PDB file of C-alpha atoms in Angstrom:
ATOM      1  CA  UNK A   1      71.920 112.197  93.032  1.00  0.00           C
ATOM      2  CA  UNK A   2      69.842 109.917  90.823  1.00  0.00           C
ATOM      3  CA  UNK A   3      68.027 111.041  87.702  1.00  0.00           C
ATOM      4  CA  UNK A   4      64.524 110.209  86.600  1.00  0.00           C
ATOM      5  CA  UNK A   5      64.223 107.645  83.834  1.00  0.00           C
ATOM      6  CA  UNK A   6      61.355 106.176  81.902  1.00  0.00           C
ATOM      7  CA  UNK A   7      61.042 102.462  82.502  1.00  0.00           C
ATOM      8  CA  UNK A   8      59.766  99.972  79.870  1.00  0.00           C
ATOM      9  CA  UNK A   9      56.148 100.325  80.957  1.00  0.00           C
ATOM     10  CA  UNK A  10      56.249 104.092  80.957  1.00  0.00           C
ATOM     11  CA  UNK A  11      56.782 104.452  84.704  1.00  0.00           C
ATOM     12  CA  UNK A  12      59.235 106.994  86.025  1.00  0.00           C
ATOM     13  CA  UNK A  13      61.814 105.832  88.528  1.00  0.00           C
ATOM     14  CA  UNK A  14      64.933 106.972  90.349  1.00  0.00           C
ATOM     15  CA  UNK A  15      68.290 105.454  89.539  1.00  0.00           C
ATOM     16  CA  UNK A  16      71.885 106.360  88.853  1.00  0.00           C
ATOM     17  CA  UNK A  17      72.955 107.955  85.583  1.00  0.00           C
ATOM     18  CA  UNK A  18      74.719 104.919  84.052  1.00  0.00           C
ATOM     19  CA  UNK A  19      71.866 102.617  85.003  1.00  0.00           C
ATOM     20  CA  UNK A  20      69.375 105.138  83.636  1.00  0.00           C
ATOM     21  CA  UNK A  21      71.031 105.129  80.232  1.00  0.00           C
ATOM     22  CA  UNK A  22      71.178 101.332  80.175  1.00  0.00           C
ATOM     23  CA  UNK A  23      67.540 100.975  81.238  1.00  0.00           C
ATOM     24  CA  UNK A  24      66.355 103.460  78.650  1.00  0.00           C
ATOM     25  CA  UNK A  25      68.369 101.772  75.874  1.00  0.00           C
ATOM     26  CA  UNK A  26      67.050  98.338  76.799  1.00  0.00           C
ATOM     27  CA  UNK A  27      63.486  99.655  76.827  1.00  0.00           C
ATOM     28  CA  UNK A  28      63.935 101.102  73.343  1.00  0.00           C
ATOM     29  CA  UNK A  29      65.460  97.843  72.086  1.00  0.00           C
ATOM     30  CA  UNK A  30      62.588  95.804  73.535  1.00  0.00           C
ATOM     31  CA  UNK A  31      59.950  98.049  71.994  1.00  0.00           C
ATOM     32  CA  UNK A  32      61.740  98.087  68.640  1.00  0.00           C
ATOM     33  CA  UNK A  33      62.005  94.304  68.698  1.00  0.00           C
ATOM     34  CA  UNK A  34      58.252  93.919  69.229  1.00  0.00           C
ATOM     35  CA  UNK A  35      57.585  96.342  66.400  1.00  0.00           C
ATOM     36  CA  UNK A  36      60.021  94.667  64.019  1.00  0.00           C
ATOM     37  CA  UNK A  37      58.516  91.232  64.689  1.00  0.00           C
ATOM     38  CA  UNK A  38      55.079  92.591  63.811  1.00  0.00           C
ATOM     39  CA  UNK A  39      55.940  95.035  61.004  1.00  0.00           C
ATOM     40  CA  UNK A  40      59.545  94.445  59.984  1.00  0.00           C
ATOM     41  CA  UNK A  41      62.359  96.946  59.540  1.00  0.00           C
ATOM     42  CA  UNK A  42      60.207  99.274  57.465  1.00  0.00           C
ATOM     43  CA  UNK A  43      57.743  99.397  60.354  1.00  0.00           C
ATOM     44  CA  UNK A  44      60.297 100.811  62.790  1.00  0.00           C
ATOM     45  CA  UNK A  45      59.328 104.361  63.683  1.00  0.00           C
ATOM     46  CA  UNK A  46      61.103 106.403  66.332  1.00  0.00           C
ATOM     47  CA  UNK A  47      57.943 108.297  67.271  1.00  0.00           C
ATOM     48  CA  UNK A  48      55.892 105.148  67.844  1.00  0.00           C
ATOM     49  CA  UNK A  49      58.685 103.427  69.764  1.00  0.00           C
ATOM     50  CA  UNK A  50      59.204 106.494  71.938  1.00  0.00           C
ATOM     51  CA  UNK A  51      55.481 106.629  72.723  1.00  0.00           C
ATOM     52  CA  UNK A  52      55.497 102.979  73.772  1.00  0.00           C
ATOM     53  CA  UNK A  53      58.535 103.429  75.999  1.00  0.00           C
ATOM     54  CA  UNK A  54      57.321 106.715  77.439  1.00  0.00           C
ATOM     55  CA  UNK A  55      60.051 109.066  76.226  1.00  0.00           C
ATOM     56  CA  UNK A  56      60.323 111.744  73.537  1.00  0.00           C
ATOM     57  CA  UNK A  57      61.394 110.600  70.076  1.00  0.00           C
ATOM     58  CA  UNK A  58      64.619 112.696  70.011  1.00  0.00           C
ATOM     59  CA  UNK A  59      65.757 110.849  73.141  1.00  0.00           C
ATOM     60  CA  UNK A  60      66.153 107.661  71.105  1.00  0.00           C
ATOM     61  CA  UNK A  61      68.942 109.346  69.155  1.00  0.00           C
ATOM     62  CA  UNK A  62      71.027 109.396  72.321  1.00  0.00           C
ATOM     63  CA  UNK A  63      71.235 105.606  71.981  1.00  0.00           C
ATOM     64  CA  UNK A  64      70.817 105.058  68.236  1.00  0.00           C
ATOM     65  CA  UNK A  65      71.834 107.836  65.882  1.00  0.00           C
ATOM     66  CA  UNK A  66      69.888 106.460  62.924  1.00  0.00           C
ATOM     67  CA  UNK A  67      67.160 103.987  62.132  1.00  0.00           C
ATOM     68  CA  UNK A  68      69.842 101.749  60.603  1.00  0.00           C
ATOM     69  CA  UNK A  69      71.733 101.742  63.916  1.00  0.00           C
ATOM     70  CA  UNK A  70      68.568 100.768  65.766  1.00  0.00           C
ATOM     71  CA  UNK A  71      67.665  98.087  63.232  1.00  0.00           C
ATOM     72  CA  UNK A  72      71.141  96.556  63.382  1.00  0.00           C
ATOM     73  CA  UNK A  73      71.111  96.554  67.188  1.00  0.00           C
ATOM     74  CA  UNK A  74      67.696  94.892  67.289  1.00  0.00           C
ATOM     75  CA  UNK A  75      68.719  92.228  64.772  1.00  0.00           C
ATOM     76  CA  UNK A  76      71.992  91.611  66.610  1.00  0.00           C
ATOM     77  CA  UNK A  77      70.286  91.223  69.974  1.00  0.00           C
ATOM     78  CA  UNK A  78      67.767  88.876  68.370  1.00  0.00           C
ATOM     79  CA  UNK A  79      70.352  86.434  67.079  1.00  0.00           C
ATOM     80  CA  UNK A  80      72.362  86.691  70.290  1.00  0.00           C
ATOM     81  CA  UNK A  81      69.255  85.764  72.280  1.00  0.00           C
ATOM     82  CA  UNK A  82      68.601  82.912  69.855  1.00  0.00           C
ATOM     83  CA  UNK A  83      72.107  81.551  70.441  1.00  0.00           C
ATOM     84  CA  UNK A  84      71.349  81.488  74.162  1.00  0.00           C
ATOM     85  CA  UNK A  85      68.068  79.672  73.524  1.00  0.00           C
ATOM     86  CA  UNK A  86      69.719  77.109  71.280  1.00  0.00           C
ATOM     87  CA  UNK A  87      72.510  76.541  73.787  1.00  0.00           C
ATOM     88  CA  UNK A  88      69.919  76.085  76.527  1.00  0.00           C
ATOM     89  CA  UNK A  89      68.111  73.471  74.440  1.00  0.00           C
ATOM     90  CA  UNK A  90      71.371  71.604  73.845  1.00  0.00           C
ATOM     91  CA  UNK A  91      72.235  71.753  77.550  1.00  0.00           C
ATOM     92  CA  UNK A  92      68.806  70.552  78.674  1.00  0.00           C
ATOM     93  CA  UNK A  93      68.404  67.758  76.136  1.00  0.00           C
ATOM     94  CA  UNK A  94      69.692  64.306  77.088  1.00  0.00           C
ATOM     95  CA  UNK A  95      71.420  63.870  73.724  1.00  0.00           C
ATOM     96  CA  UNK A  96      71.958  65.697  70.387  1.00  0.00           C
ATOM     97  CA  UNK A  97      69.029  63.930  68.744  1.00  0.00           C
ATOM     98  CA  UNK A  98      66.652  65.120  71.449  1.00  0.00           C
ATOM     99  CA  UNK A  99      67.965  68.670  71.032  1.00  0.00           C
ATOM    100  CA  UNK A 100      67.329  68.527  67.287  1.00  0.00           C
ATOM    101  CA  UNK A 101      63.750  67.430  67.911  1.00  0.00           C
ATOM    102  CA  UNK A 102      63.233  70.572  69.996  1.00  0.00           C
ATOM    103  CA  UNK A 103      64.600  72.950  67.367  1.00  0.00           C
ATOM    104  CA  UNK A 104      61.182  74.031  65.982  1.00  0.00           C
ATOM    105  CA  UNK A 105      60.308  75.412  69.433  1.00  0.00           C
ATOM    106  CA  UNK A 106      62.321  78.548  68.633  1.00  0.00           C
ATOM    107  CA  UNK A 107      60.015  79.407  65.723  1.00  0.00           C
ATOM    108  CA  UNK A 108      56.817  78.196  67.339  1.00  0.00           C
ATOM    109  CA  UNK A 109      57.363  80.603  70.224  1.00  0.00           C
ATOM    110  CA  UNK A 110      57.041  83.601  67.896  1.00  0.00           C
ATOM    111  CA  UNK A 111      53.742  82.344  66.510  1.00  0.00           C
ATOM    112  CA  UNK A 112      52.385  81.795  69.993  1.00  0.00           C
ATOM    113  CA  UNK A 113      53.179  85.450  70.771  1.00  0.00           C
ATOM    114  CA  UNK A 114      50.318  87.207  68.930  1.00  0.00           C
ATOM    115  CA  UNK A 115      51.060  85.391  65.663  1.00  0.00           C
ATOM    116  CA  UNK A 116      54.425  87.084  65.264  1.00  0.00           C
ATOM    117  CA  UNK A 117      57.104  85.858  62.921  1.00  0.00           C
ATOM    118  CA  UNK A 118      60.833  85.425  63.431  1.00  0.00           C
ATOM    119  CA  UNK A 119      62.314  88.920  63.275  1.00  0.00           C
ATOM    120  CA  UNK A 120      65.128  87.869  60.974  1.00  0.00           C
ATOM    121  CA  UNK A 121      62.768  86.113  58.574  1.00  0.00           C
ATOM    122  CA  UNK A 122      60.673  89.270  58.375  1.00  0.00           C
ATOM    123  CA  UNK A 123      63.701  91.458  57.760  1.00  0.00           C
ATOM    124  CA  UNK A 124      65.156  89.032  55.223  1.00  0.00           C
ATOM    125  CA  UNK A 125      62.008  89.535  53.138  1.00  0.00           C
ATOM    126  CA  UNK A 126      62.815  93.266  53.137  1.00  0.00           C
ATOM    127  CA  UNK A 127      66.394  92.640  52.004  1.00  0.00           C
ATOM    128  CA  UNK A 128      66.468  95.245  49.237  1.00  0.00           C
ATOM    129  CA  UNK A 129      65.381  97.955  51.677  1.00  0.00           C
ATOM    130  CA  UNK A 130      67.837  97.100  54.439  1.00  0.00           C
ATOM    131  CA  UNK A 131      70.966  99.162  55.155  1.00  0.00           C
ATOM    132  CA  UNK A 132      74.135  97.080  54.982  1.00  0.00           C
ATOM    133  CA  UNK A 133      74.672  96.841  58.782  1.00  0.00           C
ATOM    134  CA  UNK A 134      71.155  95.439  59.198  1.00  0.00           C
ATOM    135  CA  UNK A 135      71.666  92.942  56.383  1.00  0.00           C
ATOM    136  CA  UNK A 136      74.811  91.693  58.091  1.00  0.00           C
ATOM    137  CA  UNK A 137      73.030  91.040  61.388  1.00  0.00           C
ATOM    138  CA  UNK A 138      70.068  89.377  59.660  1.00  0.00           C
ATOM    139  CA  UNK A 139      72.444  87.022  57.870  1.00  0.00           C
ATOM    140  CA  UNK A 140      74.078  86.196  61.194  1.00  0.00           C
ATOM    141  CA  UNK A 141      70.770  84.811  62.461  1.00  0.00           C
ATOM    142  CA  UNK A 142      70.675  82.258  59.655  1.00  0.00           C
ATOM    143  CA  UNK A 143      74.363  81.494  60.137  1.00  0.00           C
ATOM    144  CA  UNK A 144      74.071  80.718  63.859  1.00  0.00           C
ATOM    145  CA  UNK A 145      71.047  78.500  63.261  1.00  0.00           C
ATOM    146  CA  UNK A 146      72.786  76.569  60.503  1.00  0.00           C
ATOM    147  CA  UNK A 147      75.961  76.198  62.576  1.00  0.00           C
ATOM    148  CA  UNK A 148      74.029  74.867  65.573  1.00  0.00           C
ATOM    149  CA  UNK A 149      72.007  72.450  63.468  1.00  0.00           C
ATOM    150  CA  UNK A 150      75.074  71.281  61.557  1.00  0.00           C
ATOM    151  CA  UNK A 151      77.003  70.473  64.708  1.00  0.00           C
ATOM    152  CA  UNK A 152      74.152  68.540  66.299  1.00  0.00           C
ATOM    153  CA  UNK A 153      73.381  66.646  63.099  1.00  0.00           C
ATOM    154  CA  UNK A 154      76.954  65.350  63.114  1.00  0.00           C
ATOM    155  CA  UNK A 155      76.988  64.718  66.867  1.00  0.00           C
ATOM    156  CA  UNK A 156      73.720  62.773  66.558  1.00  0.00           C
ATOM    157  CA  UNK A 157      75.183  60.814  63.609  1.00  0.00           C
ATOM    158  CA  UNK A 158      72.286  61.842  61.392  1.00  0.00           C
ATOM    159  CA  UNK A 159      74.654  62.878  58.601  1.00  0.00           C
ATOM    160  CA  UNK A 160      78.370  62.904  57.895  1.00  0.00           C
ATOM    161  CA  UNK A 161      80.324  66.109  58.452  1.00  0.00           C
ATOM    162  CA  UNK A 162      80.496  66.867  54.729  1.00  0.00           C
ATOM    163  CA  UNK A 163      76.708  66.769  54.440  1.00  0.00           C
ATOM    164  CA  UNK A 164      75.842  68.660  57.592  1.00  0.00           C
ATOM    165  CA  UNK A 165      75.724  72.216  56.229  1.00  0.00           C
ATOM    166  CA  UNK A 166      73.371  71.411  53.355  1.00  0.00           C
ATOM    167  CA  UNK A 167      71.056  69.436  55.632  1.00  0.00           C
ATOM    168  CA  UNK A 168      71.146  72.185  58.266  1.00  0.00           C
ATOM    169  CA  UNK A 169      70.212  74.825  55.691  1.00  0.00           C
ATOM    170  CA  UNK A 170      67.338  72.660  54.469  1.00  0.00           C
ATOM    171  CA  UNK A 171      65.994  72.253  58.012  1.00  0.00           C
ATOM    172  CA  UNK A 172      66.338  75.953  58.780  1.00  0.00           C
ATOM    173  CA  UNK A 173      64.575  76.960  55.570  1.00  0.00           C
ATOM    174  CA  UNK A 174      61.806  74.413  56.068  1.00  0.00           C
ATOM    175  CA  UNK A 175      61.043  75.370  59.661  1.00  0.00           C
ATOM    176  CA  UNK A 176      61.153  79.103  58.886  1.00  0.00           C
ATOM    177  CA  UNK A 177      58.891  78.462  55.903  1.00  0.00           C
ATOM    178  CA  UNK A 178      56.398  76.558  58.037  1.00  0.00           C
ATOM    179  CA  UNK A 179      56.289  79.509  60.411  1.00  0.00           C
ATOM    180  CA  UNK A 180      55.596  81.914  57.549  1.00  0.00           C
ATOM    181  CA  UNK A 181      52.866  79.677  56.142  1.00  0.00           C
ATOM    182  CA  UNK A 182      51.175  79.345  59.522  1.00  0.00           C
ATOM    183  CA  UNK A 183      51.399  83.075  60.217  1.00  0.00           C
ATOM    184  CA  UNK A 184      49.656  83.823  56.922  1.00  0.00           C
ATOM    185  CA  UNK A 185      46.673  81.850  58.171  1.00  0.00           C
ATOM    186  CA  UNK A 186      47.016  82.773  61.846  1.00  0.00           C
ATOM    187  CA  UNK A 187      46.990  79.049  62.617  1.00  0.00           C
ATOM    188  CA  UNK A 188      49.690  77.687  64.889  1.00  0.00           C
ATOM    189  CA  UNK A 189      48.239  74.182  64.510  1.00  0.00           C
ATOM    190  CA  UNK A 190      49.218  74.357  60.863  1.00  0.00           C
ATOM    191  CA  UNK A 191      52.837  74.912  61.925  1.00  0.00           C
ATOM    192  CA  UNK A 192      52.672  71.794  64.090  1.00  0.00           C
ATOM    193  CA  UNK A 193      51.241  69.754  61.205  1.00  0.00           C
ATOM    194  CA  UNK A 194      53.992  70.889  58.859  1.00  0.00           C
ATOM    195  CA  UNK A 195      56.705  70.061  61.396  1.00  0.00           C
ATOM    196  CA  UNK A 196      55.131  66.623  61.826  1.00  0.00           C
ATOM    197  CA  UNK A 197      55.254  66.150  58.056  1.00  0.00           C
ATOM    198  CA  UNK A 198      58.964  67.068  58.016  1.00  0.00           C
ATOM    199  CA  UNK A 199      59.557  64.374  60.612  1.00  0.00           C
ATOM    200  CA  UNK A 200      57.519  61.854  58.637  1.00  0.00           C
ATOM    201  CA  UNK A 201      59.596  62.314  55.492  1.00  0.00           C
ATOM    202  CA  UNK A 202      62.864  62.318  57.410  1.00  0.00           C
ATOM    203  CA  UNK A 203      63.955  65.930  57.014  1.00  0.00           C
ATOM    204  CA  UNK A 204      63.748  66.434  60.777  1.00  0.00           C
ATOM    205  CA  UNK A 205      64.699  63.667  63.219  1.00  0.00           C
ATOM    206  CA  UNK A 206      61.594  61.863  64.393  1.00  0.00           C
TER     207      UNK A 206
END
């Protein structure tokens, strides 16, 4: 016999027990991700997330015992999803240089979603307040971006292998910074102008 579960939009449905748990956990993660992208780790609140999902706040503890557990899971899922996006860009692009040109899309997408900022950038700004498990996952986001950029920079023959990490870090920091600057003015066109300027000076492949 199936059990009733609250779906992401607050609707109640019938499903099996294992699926119910998975659906409820995913709904909580999705709601927490939206909150964290708008208000950071410090903005995560079990009561608000539960209200958005359509469950009672204590039910969240069945999936995440503490706020730190939830924050780490959200940050981990975020960088895992980003890896998939980056891999998709590399697969779709005709060559490494074309993939590098598309890199800013990852950050632009957040701005186009209600002027949100990259979740990991937001949490990184809260570094002193983050529990260690959350810090670890936030750092992973930067690491996977730098690794992806470094590999493609070498594959595209933009830099030598020994220079790839430093260049990748510079690109990551510049694009994330452009996103932050544009968010502060709620102006996505400003992001595009800054990316264009990075291309003009040679930081990003033109």
